[in-house]
Coordinates of C-alpha atoms and ligand atoms in Angstrom, one line a residue:
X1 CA 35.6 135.2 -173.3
X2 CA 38.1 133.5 -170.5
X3 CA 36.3 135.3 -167.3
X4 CA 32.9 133.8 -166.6
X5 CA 32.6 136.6 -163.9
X6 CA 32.7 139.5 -166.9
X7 CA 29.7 137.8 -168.3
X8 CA 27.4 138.4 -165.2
X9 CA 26.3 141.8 -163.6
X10 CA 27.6 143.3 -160.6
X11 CA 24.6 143.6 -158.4
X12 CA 25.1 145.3 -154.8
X13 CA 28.3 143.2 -153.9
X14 CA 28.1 140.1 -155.9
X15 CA 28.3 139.1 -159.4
X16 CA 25.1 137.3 -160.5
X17 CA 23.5 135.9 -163.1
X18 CA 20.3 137.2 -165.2
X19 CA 16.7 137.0 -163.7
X20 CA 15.5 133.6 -165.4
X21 CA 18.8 133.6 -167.1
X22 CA 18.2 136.2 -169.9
X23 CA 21.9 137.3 -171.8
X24 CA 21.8 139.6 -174.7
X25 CA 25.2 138.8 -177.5
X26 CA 28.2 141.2 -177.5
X27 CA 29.7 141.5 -181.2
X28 CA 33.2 142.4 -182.2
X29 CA 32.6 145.6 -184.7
X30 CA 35.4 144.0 -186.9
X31 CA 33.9 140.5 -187.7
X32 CA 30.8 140.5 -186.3
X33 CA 31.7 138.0 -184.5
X34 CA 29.6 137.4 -180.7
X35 CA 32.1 137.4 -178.5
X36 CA 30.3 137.3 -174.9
X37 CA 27.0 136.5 -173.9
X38 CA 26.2 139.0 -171.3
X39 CA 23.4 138.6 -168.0
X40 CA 20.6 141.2 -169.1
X41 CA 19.3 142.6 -166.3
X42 CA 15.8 143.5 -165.3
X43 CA 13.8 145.0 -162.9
X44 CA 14.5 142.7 -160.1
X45 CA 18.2 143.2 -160.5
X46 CA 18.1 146.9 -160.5
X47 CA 15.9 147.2 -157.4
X48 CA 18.5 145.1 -155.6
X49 CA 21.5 147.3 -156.9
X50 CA 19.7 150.3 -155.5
X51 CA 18.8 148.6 -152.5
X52 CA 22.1 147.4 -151.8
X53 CA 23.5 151.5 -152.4
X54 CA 20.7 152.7 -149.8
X55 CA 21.9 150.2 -147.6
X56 CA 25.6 150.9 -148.2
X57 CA 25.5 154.5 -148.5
X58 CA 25.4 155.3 -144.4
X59 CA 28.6 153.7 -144.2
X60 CA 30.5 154.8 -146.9
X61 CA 29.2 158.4 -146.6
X62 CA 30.9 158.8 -143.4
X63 CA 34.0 156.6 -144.4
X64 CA 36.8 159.5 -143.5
X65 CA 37.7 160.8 -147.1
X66 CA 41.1 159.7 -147.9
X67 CA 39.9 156.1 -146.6
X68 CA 37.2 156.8 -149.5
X69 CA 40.2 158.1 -151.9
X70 CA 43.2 155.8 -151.3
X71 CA 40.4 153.2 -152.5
X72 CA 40.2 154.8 -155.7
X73 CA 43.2 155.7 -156.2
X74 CA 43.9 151.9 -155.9
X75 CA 41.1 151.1 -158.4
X76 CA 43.0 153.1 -160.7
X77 CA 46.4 151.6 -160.2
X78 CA 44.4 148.0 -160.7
X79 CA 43.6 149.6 -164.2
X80 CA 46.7 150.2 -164.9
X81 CA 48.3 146.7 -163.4
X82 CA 46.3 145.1 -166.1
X83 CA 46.6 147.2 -168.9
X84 CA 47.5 145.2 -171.4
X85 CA 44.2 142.6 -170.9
X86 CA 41.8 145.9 -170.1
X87 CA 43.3 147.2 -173.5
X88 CA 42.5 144.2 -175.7
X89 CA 39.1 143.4 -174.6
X90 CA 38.0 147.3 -175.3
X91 CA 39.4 146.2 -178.7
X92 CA 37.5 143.5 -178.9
X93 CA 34.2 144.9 -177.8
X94 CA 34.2 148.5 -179.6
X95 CA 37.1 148.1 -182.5
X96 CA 39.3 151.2 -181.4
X97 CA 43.1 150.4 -182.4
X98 CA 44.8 148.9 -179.6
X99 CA 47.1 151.9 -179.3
X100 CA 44.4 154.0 -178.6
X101 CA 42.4 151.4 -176.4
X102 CA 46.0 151.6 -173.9
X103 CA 45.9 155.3 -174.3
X104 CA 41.9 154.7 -172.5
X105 CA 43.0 152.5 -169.9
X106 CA 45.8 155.1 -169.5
X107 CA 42.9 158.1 -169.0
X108 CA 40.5 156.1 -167.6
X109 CA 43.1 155.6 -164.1
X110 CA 43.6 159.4 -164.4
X111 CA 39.9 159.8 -163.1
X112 CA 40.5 157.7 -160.5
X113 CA 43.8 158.9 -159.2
X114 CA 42.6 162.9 -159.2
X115 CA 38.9 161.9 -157.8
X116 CA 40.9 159.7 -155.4
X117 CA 43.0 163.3 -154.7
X118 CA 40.2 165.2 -154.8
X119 CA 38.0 163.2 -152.1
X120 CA 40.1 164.8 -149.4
X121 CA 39.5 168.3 -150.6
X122 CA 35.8 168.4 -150.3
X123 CA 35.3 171.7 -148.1
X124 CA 32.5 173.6 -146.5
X125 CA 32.8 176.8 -145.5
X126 CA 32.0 179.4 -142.7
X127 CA 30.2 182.6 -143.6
X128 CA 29.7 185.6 -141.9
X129 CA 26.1 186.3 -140.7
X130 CA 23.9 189.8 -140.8
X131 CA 23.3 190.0 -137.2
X132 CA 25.8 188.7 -134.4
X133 CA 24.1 185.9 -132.8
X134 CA 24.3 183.4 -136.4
X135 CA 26.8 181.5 -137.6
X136 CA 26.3 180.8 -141.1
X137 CA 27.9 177.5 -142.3
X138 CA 27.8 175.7 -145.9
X139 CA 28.3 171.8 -145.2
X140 CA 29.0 169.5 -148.9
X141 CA 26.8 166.3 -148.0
X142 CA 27.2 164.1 -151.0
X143 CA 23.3 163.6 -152.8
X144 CA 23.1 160.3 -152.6
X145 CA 22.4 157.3 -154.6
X146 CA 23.3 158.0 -158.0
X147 CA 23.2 155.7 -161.5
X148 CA 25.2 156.0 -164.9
X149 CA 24.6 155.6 -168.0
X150 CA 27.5 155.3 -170.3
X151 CA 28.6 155.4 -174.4
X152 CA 30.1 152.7 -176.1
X153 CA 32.6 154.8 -177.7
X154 CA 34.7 155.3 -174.4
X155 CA 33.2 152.1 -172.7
X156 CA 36.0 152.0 -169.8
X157 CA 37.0 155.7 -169.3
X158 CA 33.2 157.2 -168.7
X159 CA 33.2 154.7 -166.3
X160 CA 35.7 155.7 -164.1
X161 CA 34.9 159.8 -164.9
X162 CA 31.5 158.7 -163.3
X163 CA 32.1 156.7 -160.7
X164 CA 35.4 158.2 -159.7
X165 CA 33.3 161.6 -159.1
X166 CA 31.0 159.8 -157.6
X167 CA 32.6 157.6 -155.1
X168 CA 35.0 160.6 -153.6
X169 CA 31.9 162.5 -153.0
X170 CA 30.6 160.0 -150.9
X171 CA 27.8 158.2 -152.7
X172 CA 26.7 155.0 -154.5
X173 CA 26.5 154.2 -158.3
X174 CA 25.1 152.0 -160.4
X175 CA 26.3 151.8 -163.5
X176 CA 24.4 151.1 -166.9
X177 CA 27.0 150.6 -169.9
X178 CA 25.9 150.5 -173.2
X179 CA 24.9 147.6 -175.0
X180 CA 27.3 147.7 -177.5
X181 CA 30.6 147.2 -175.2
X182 CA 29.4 146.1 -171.5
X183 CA 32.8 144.1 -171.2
X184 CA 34.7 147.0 -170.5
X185 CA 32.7 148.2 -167.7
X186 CA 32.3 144.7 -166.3
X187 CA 35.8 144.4 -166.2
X188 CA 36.4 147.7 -164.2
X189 CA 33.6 146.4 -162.2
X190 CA 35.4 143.2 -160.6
X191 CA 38.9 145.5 -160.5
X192 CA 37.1 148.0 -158.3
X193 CA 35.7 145.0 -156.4
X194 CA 39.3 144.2 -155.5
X195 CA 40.6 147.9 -154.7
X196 CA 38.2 147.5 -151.7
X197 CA 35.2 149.2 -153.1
X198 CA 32.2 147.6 -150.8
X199 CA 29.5 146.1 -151.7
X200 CA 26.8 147.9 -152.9
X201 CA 28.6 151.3 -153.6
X202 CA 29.7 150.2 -157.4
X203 CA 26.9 148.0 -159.5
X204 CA 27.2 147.3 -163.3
X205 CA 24.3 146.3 -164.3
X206 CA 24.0 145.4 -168.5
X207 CA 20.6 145.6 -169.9
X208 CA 20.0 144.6 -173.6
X209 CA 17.4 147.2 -173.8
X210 CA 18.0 150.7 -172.6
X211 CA 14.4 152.3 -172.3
X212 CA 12.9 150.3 -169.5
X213 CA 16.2 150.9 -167.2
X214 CA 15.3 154.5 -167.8
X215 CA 12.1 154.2 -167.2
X216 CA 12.5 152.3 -163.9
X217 CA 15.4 154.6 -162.1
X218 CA 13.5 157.8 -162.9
X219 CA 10.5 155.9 -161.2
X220 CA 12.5 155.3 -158.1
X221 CA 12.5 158.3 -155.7
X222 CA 15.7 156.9 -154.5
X223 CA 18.2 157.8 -157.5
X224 CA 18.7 161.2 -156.2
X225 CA 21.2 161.9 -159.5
X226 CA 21.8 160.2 -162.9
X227 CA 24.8 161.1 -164.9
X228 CA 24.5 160.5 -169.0
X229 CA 26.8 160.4 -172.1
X230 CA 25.2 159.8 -175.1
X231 CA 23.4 161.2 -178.0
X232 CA 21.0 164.8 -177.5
X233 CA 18.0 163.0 -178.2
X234 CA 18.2 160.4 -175.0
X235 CA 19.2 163.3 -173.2
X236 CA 16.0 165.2 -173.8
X237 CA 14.1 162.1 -173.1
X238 CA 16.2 161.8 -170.0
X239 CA 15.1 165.7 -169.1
X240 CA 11.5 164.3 -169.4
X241 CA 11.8 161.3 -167.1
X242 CA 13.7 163.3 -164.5
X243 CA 10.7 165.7 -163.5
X244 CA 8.8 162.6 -162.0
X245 CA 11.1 162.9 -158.8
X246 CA 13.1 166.2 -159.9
X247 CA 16.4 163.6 -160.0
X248 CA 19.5 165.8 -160.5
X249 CA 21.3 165.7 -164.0
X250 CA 24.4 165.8 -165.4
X251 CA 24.3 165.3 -169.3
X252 CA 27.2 165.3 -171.8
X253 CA 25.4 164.8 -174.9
X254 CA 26.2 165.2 -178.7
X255 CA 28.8 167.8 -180.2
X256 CA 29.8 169.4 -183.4
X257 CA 33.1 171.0 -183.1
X258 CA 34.9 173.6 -185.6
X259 CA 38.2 173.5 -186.0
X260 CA 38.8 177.2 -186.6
X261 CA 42.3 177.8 -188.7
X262 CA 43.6 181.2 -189.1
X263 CA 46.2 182.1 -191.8
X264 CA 49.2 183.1 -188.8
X265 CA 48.4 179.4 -187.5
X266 CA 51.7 177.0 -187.9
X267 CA 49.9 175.0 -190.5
X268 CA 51.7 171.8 -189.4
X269 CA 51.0 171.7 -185.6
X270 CA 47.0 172.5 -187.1
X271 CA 47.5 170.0 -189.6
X272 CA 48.9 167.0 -186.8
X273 CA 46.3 168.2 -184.5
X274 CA 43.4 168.3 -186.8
X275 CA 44.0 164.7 -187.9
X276 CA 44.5 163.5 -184.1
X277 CA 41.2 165.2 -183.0
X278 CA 39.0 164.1 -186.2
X279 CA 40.1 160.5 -186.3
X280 CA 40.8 159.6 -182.8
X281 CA 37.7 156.7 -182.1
X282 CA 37.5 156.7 -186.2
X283 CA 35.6 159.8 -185.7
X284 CA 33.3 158.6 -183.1
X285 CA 34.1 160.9 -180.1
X286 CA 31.7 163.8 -179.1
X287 CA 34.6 166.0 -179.4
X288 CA 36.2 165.2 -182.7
X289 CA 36.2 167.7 -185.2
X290 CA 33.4 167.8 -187.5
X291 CA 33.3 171.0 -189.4
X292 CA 37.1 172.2 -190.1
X293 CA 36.9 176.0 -190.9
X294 CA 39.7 177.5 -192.3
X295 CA 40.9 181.1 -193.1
X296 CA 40.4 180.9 -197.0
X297 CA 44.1 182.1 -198.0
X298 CA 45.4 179.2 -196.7
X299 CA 42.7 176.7 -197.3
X300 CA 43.8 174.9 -200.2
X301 CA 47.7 174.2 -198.7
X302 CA 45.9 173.4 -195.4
X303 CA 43.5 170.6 -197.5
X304 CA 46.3 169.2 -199.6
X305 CA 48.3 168.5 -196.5
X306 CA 45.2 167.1 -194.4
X307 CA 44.2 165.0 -196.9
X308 CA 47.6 163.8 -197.4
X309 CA 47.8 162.8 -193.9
X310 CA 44.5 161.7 -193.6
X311 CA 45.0 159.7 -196.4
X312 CA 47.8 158.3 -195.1
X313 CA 45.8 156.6 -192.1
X314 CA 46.0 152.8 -192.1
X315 CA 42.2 151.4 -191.9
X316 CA 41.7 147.8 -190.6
X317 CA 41.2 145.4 -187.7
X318 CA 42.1 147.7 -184.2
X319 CA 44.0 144.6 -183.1
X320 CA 46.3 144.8 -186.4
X321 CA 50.0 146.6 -186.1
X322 CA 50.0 150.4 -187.2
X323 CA 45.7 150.5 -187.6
X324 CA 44.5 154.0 -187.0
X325 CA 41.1 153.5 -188.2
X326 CA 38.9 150.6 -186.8
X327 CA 35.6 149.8 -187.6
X328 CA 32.6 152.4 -186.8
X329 CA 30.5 150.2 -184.4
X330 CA 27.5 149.4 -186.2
X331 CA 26.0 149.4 -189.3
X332 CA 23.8 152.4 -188.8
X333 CA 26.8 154.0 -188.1
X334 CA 28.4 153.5 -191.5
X335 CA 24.6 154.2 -193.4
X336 CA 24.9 157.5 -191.6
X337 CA 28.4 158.2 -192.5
X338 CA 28.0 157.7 -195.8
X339 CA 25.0 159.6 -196.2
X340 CA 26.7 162.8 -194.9
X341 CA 29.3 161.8 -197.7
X342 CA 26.5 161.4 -200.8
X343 CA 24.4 164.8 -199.3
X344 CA 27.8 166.6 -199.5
X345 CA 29.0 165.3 -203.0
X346 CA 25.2 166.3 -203.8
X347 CA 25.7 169.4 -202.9
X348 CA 28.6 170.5 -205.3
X349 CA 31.3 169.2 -202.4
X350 CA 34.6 168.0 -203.8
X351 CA 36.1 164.6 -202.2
X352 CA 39.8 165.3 -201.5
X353 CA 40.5 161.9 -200.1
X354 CA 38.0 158.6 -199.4
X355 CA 34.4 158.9 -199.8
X356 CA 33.4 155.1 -199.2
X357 CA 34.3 151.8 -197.6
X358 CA 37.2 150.4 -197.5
X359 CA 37.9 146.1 -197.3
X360 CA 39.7 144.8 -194.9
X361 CA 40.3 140.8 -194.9
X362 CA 37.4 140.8 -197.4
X363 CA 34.6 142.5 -195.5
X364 CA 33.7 145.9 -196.0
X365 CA 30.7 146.5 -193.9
X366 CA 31.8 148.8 -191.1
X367 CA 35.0 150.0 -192.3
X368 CA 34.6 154.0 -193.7
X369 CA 37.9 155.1 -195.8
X370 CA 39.1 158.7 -193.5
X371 CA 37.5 161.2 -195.7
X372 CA 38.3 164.7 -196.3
X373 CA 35.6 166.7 -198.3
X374 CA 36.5 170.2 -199.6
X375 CA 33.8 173.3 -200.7
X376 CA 31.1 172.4 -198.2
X377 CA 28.3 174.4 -197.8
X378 CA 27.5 175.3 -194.1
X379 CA 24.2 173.8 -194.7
X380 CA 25.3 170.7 -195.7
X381 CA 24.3 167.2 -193.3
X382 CA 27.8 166.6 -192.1
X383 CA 27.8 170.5 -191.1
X384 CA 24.3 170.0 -188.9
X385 CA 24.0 166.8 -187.4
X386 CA 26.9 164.8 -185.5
X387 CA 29.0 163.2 -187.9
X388 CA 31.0 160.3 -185.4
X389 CA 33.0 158.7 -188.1
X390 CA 35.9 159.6 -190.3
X391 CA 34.8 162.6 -192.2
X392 CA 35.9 165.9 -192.3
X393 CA 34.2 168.6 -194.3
X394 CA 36.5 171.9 -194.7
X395 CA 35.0 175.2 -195.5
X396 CA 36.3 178.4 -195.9
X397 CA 36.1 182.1 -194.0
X398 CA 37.8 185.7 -194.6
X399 CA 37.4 187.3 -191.7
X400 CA 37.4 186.5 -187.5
X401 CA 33.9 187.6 -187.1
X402 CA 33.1 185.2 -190.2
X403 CA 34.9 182.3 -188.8
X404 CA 33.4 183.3 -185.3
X405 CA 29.8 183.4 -186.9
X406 CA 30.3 180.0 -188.8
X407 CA 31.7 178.4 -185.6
X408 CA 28.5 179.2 -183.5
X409 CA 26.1 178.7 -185.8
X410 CA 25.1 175.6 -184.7
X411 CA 22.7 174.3 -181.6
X412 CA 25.2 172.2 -179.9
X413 CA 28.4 174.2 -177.6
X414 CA 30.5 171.1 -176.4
X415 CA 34.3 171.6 -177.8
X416 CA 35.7 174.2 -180.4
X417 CA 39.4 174.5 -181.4
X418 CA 41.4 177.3 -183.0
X419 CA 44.8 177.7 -184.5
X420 CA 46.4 181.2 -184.2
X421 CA 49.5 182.5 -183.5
X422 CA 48.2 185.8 -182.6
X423 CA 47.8 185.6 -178.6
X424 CA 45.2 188.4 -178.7
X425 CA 43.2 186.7 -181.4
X426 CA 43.5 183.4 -179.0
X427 CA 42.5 185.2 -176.2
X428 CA 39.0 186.6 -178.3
X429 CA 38.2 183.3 -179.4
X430 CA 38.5 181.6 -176.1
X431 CA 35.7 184.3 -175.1
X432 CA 33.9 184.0 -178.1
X433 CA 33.4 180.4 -179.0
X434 CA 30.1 179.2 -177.4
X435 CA 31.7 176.1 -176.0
X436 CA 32.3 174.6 -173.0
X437 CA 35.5 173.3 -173.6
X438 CA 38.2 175.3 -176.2
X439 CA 41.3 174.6 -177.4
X440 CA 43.4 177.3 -178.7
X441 CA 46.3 175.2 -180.5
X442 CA 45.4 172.1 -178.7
X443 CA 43.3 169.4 -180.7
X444 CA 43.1 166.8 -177.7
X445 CA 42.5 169.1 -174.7
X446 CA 40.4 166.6 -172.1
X447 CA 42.1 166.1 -169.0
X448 CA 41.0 164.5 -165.5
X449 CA 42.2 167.8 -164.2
X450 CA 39.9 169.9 -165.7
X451 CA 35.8 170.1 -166.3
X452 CA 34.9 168.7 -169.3
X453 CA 30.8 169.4 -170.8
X454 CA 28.8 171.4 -172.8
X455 CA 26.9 174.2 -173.5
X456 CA 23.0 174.8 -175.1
X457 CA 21.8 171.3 -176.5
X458 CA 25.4 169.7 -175.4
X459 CA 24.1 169.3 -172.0
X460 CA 25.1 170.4 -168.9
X461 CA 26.7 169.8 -165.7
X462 CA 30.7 169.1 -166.0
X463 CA 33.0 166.1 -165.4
X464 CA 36.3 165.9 -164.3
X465 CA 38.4 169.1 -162.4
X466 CA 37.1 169.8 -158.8
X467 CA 33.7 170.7 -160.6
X468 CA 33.8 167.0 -161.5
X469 CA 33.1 166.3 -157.7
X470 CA 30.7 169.1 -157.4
X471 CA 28.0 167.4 -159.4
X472 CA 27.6 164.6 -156.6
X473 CA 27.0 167.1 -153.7
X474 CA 24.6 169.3 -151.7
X475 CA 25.6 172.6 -150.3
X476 CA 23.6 172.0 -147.1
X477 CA 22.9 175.6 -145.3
X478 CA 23.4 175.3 -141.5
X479 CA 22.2 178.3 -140.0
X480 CA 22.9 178.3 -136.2
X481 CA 22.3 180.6 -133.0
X482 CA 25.1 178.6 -130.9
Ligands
ADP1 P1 24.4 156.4 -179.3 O1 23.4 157.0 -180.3 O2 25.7 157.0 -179.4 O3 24.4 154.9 -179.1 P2 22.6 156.7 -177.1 O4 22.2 158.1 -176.5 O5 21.6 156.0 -177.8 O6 23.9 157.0 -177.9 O7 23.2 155.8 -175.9 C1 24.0 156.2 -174.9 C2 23.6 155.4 -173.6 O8 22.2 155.7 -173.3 C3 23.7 153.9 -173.8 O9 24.1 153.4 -172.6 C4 22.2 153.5 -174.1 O10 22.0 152.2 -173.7 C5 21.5 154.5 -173.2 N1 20.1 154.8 -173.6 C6 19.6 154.9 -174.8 N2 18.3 155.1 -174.8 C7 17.9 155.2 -173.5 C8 16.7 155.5 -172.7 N3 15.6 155.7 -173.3 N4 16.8 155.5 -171.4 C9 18.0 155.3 -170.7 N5 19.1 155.0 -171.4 C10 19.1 155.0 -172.7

């Protein structure tokens, strides 16, 4: 690590060291290598990042709204002026290709240019009262000091769909990253510094242990919201911790998308987008495909070709030319993966492509072969719990109430996909599919334009779009006899 200032926290304005000099490794997932030491913050850090967003957020709430935007917009054009470096240390830190670690930088400006739009379209609105001496009116205050806690898998671009949302509403954030890949949002941290973010209204603050941080900012009446991406189980802890000081939520949590193909799809474009949404992240995104259902009298042409292409991926180091495949992150990742694999295979499944790991400069540990596994049985592991690595189980359906059944038989409702060329089937699925977010011949639908979050144990609240903005403000009722 070059910058000495991406090794501390971000606390209120100023970048400081650990409380009695406490700093937890960072490891690259491809050599296991440490590559940072990083401040780990405690207590006494935390209390003064939320002290310095109380004492910052008068200001800043009242800041006129394109003031507030133009700054973010500039944060995100900072992003992009240093692209390149932003794109390499993700690399370093979390192991996704460096193609695919430009394409986040790329996203992760998007938030901040559309929240910086968006700031200035915060409205209120005038209604018309029962009786004529009222006037009814609906003002958006922004709710106040808010904290986020962010994945490793997307370590710069949950950052900025955060803080982006809310900063344009008007209100403070303090952002925990995950252990795993603090670098990222350290980085972003000093860039927003020098877009003109004040101190106090942006903190990063790395902790090498998660639970305590939850524990403390649920315990501080003050964090009047917490936004979280991570796994359902946090979540649900989260759920807990919030009714101390009934602390508003917004939780994107785990998926487990179908990927519905139908006979009239063009198996191609299904095919391409298929492999783009399974492997993106080496199949650690909550929206990658994890159970690919296909219309039976075109399942076996649909698996050769899949598996040929998926085959076809180049596994290795994220920095090395043409890698599609990096390493999963950790090595709990890969036991998991592979167990999914072995319960399959147990269970009569036949392996069309991969099935183990694959060496890469003689190490093996956290590199997964892209895996396509064909005859699954709906009640297999890698068709109930979240897969997040390379392996795509395909099973067959006959029918649209079938594939429709299959699809939603499952407790999580983030993203679904279908291929059809038949508009009025594509217009039943989009209805049907228990999802927050569908794509109906799209495999990579997430946009800054529009909300992105889930349904049932997928979490709630939304992220991105104007609903994106939403989740930082109060519809304040005015109800005046002038
Ligand atoms: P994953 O299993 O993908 O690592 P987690 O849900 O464990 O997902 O982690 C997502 C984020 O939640 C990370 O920033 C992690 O540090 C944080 N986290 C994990 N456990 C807790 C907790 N008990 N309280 C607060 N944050 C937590």
């Amino acid at each position: 690590m070059s910058e000495a200032a991406e090794t501390r926290a971000l606390v209120g304005g100023t970048w400081t060291g650990p409380d009695g000099g406490r700093r937890f490794p960072v490891e690259n997932p491809a050599t296991g290598e440490t590559i940072a030491l990083v401040a780990d913050t405690g207590p006494a850090e935390w209390r003064a990042a939320l002290d310095a967003a109380e004492a910052a957020f008068p200001a800043w709430r009242e800041r006129p709204a394109g003031e507030r935007g133009a700054i973010l917009r500039r944060w995100g054009e900072l992003l992009l002026r240093d692209r390149e470096r932003l794109a390499r240390l993700m690399t370093l830190e979390q192991g996704k290709p460096l193609a695919e670690a430009r394409g986040e930088v790329a996203y992760a400006a998007s938030f901040l240019e559309w929240f910086g739009e968006e700031a200035r379209r915060i409205e209120g609105s005038v209604r018309p009262a029962a009786t004529a001496d009222k006037r009814l009116l609906v003002l958006p205050r922004p709710i106040g000091t808010s904290v986020a806690i962010t994945p490793w898998n997307f370590p710069l671009a949950m950052v900025t769909r955060k803080a982006g949302a809310a900063l344009a509403a008007g209100c403070p954030m303090a952002v925990k990253p995950a252990e795993a890949t603090p670098l990222s949002a350290l980085a972003a941290g000093a860039l927003a510094v020098e877009a003109g973010v004040p101190a106090g209204i942006l903190s990063v603050l790395p902790t090498a242990d998660p639970v305590p941080f939850g524990t403390a900012i649920f315990a501080d009446a003050r964090v009047r919201k917490v936004s979280f991406t991570g796994s359902t189980e946090v979540g649900k802890i989260l759920i807990g911790l919030s009714a101390r000081h009934v602390t508003r939520l917004s939780l994107e949590l785990g998926g487990h998308a179908p990927f519905l193909v139908f006979a009239d799809a063009d198996l191609d474009r299904a095919v391409a987008d298929c492999v783009a949404s399974k492997f993106r992240n080496g199949g650690q995104t909550c929206v990658c495909a994890n159970r690919i259902l296909v219309e039976r009298s075109v399942l076996a042409e649909f698996a050769r070709r899949f598996a040929a292409a998926a085959a076809a991926l180049p596994v290795g180091d994220g920095f090395a030319e043409g890698v599609r495949i990096g390493p999963l992150i950790d090595d709990a990742a890969v036991a998991k993966v592979l167990a999914q694999v072995a319960d399959a295979v147990a269970g009569g499944a036949e392996v069309a492509c991969g099935g183990g790991l694959v060496e890469v400069a003689g190490r093996t540990r956290r590199f997964v072969a892209p895996t396509v596994l064909v005859g699954v049985g709906p009640d297999r592991l890698c068709c109930r719990e979240e897969t997040f690595g390379p392996v795509a189980p395909i099973l067959g359906f006959d029918s649209e109430a079938e594939a429709i059944a299959l699809a939603n038989d499952t407790p999580y409702g983030l993203a679904a996909y279908a291929f059809t060329r038949d508009a009025g089937r594509a217009f039943r699925l989009a209805e049907a599919l228990d999802y927050g977010i569908v794509g109906i011949n799209d495999g990579l639908p997430a946009t800054a334009q529009a909300p992105f979050g889930g349904v049932k144990e997928s979490g709630f609240g939304r992220e991105g779009g104007r609903e994106g903005v939403r989740e930082y403000l109060v519809e304040r009722f005015v109800s005046w006899r002038p």
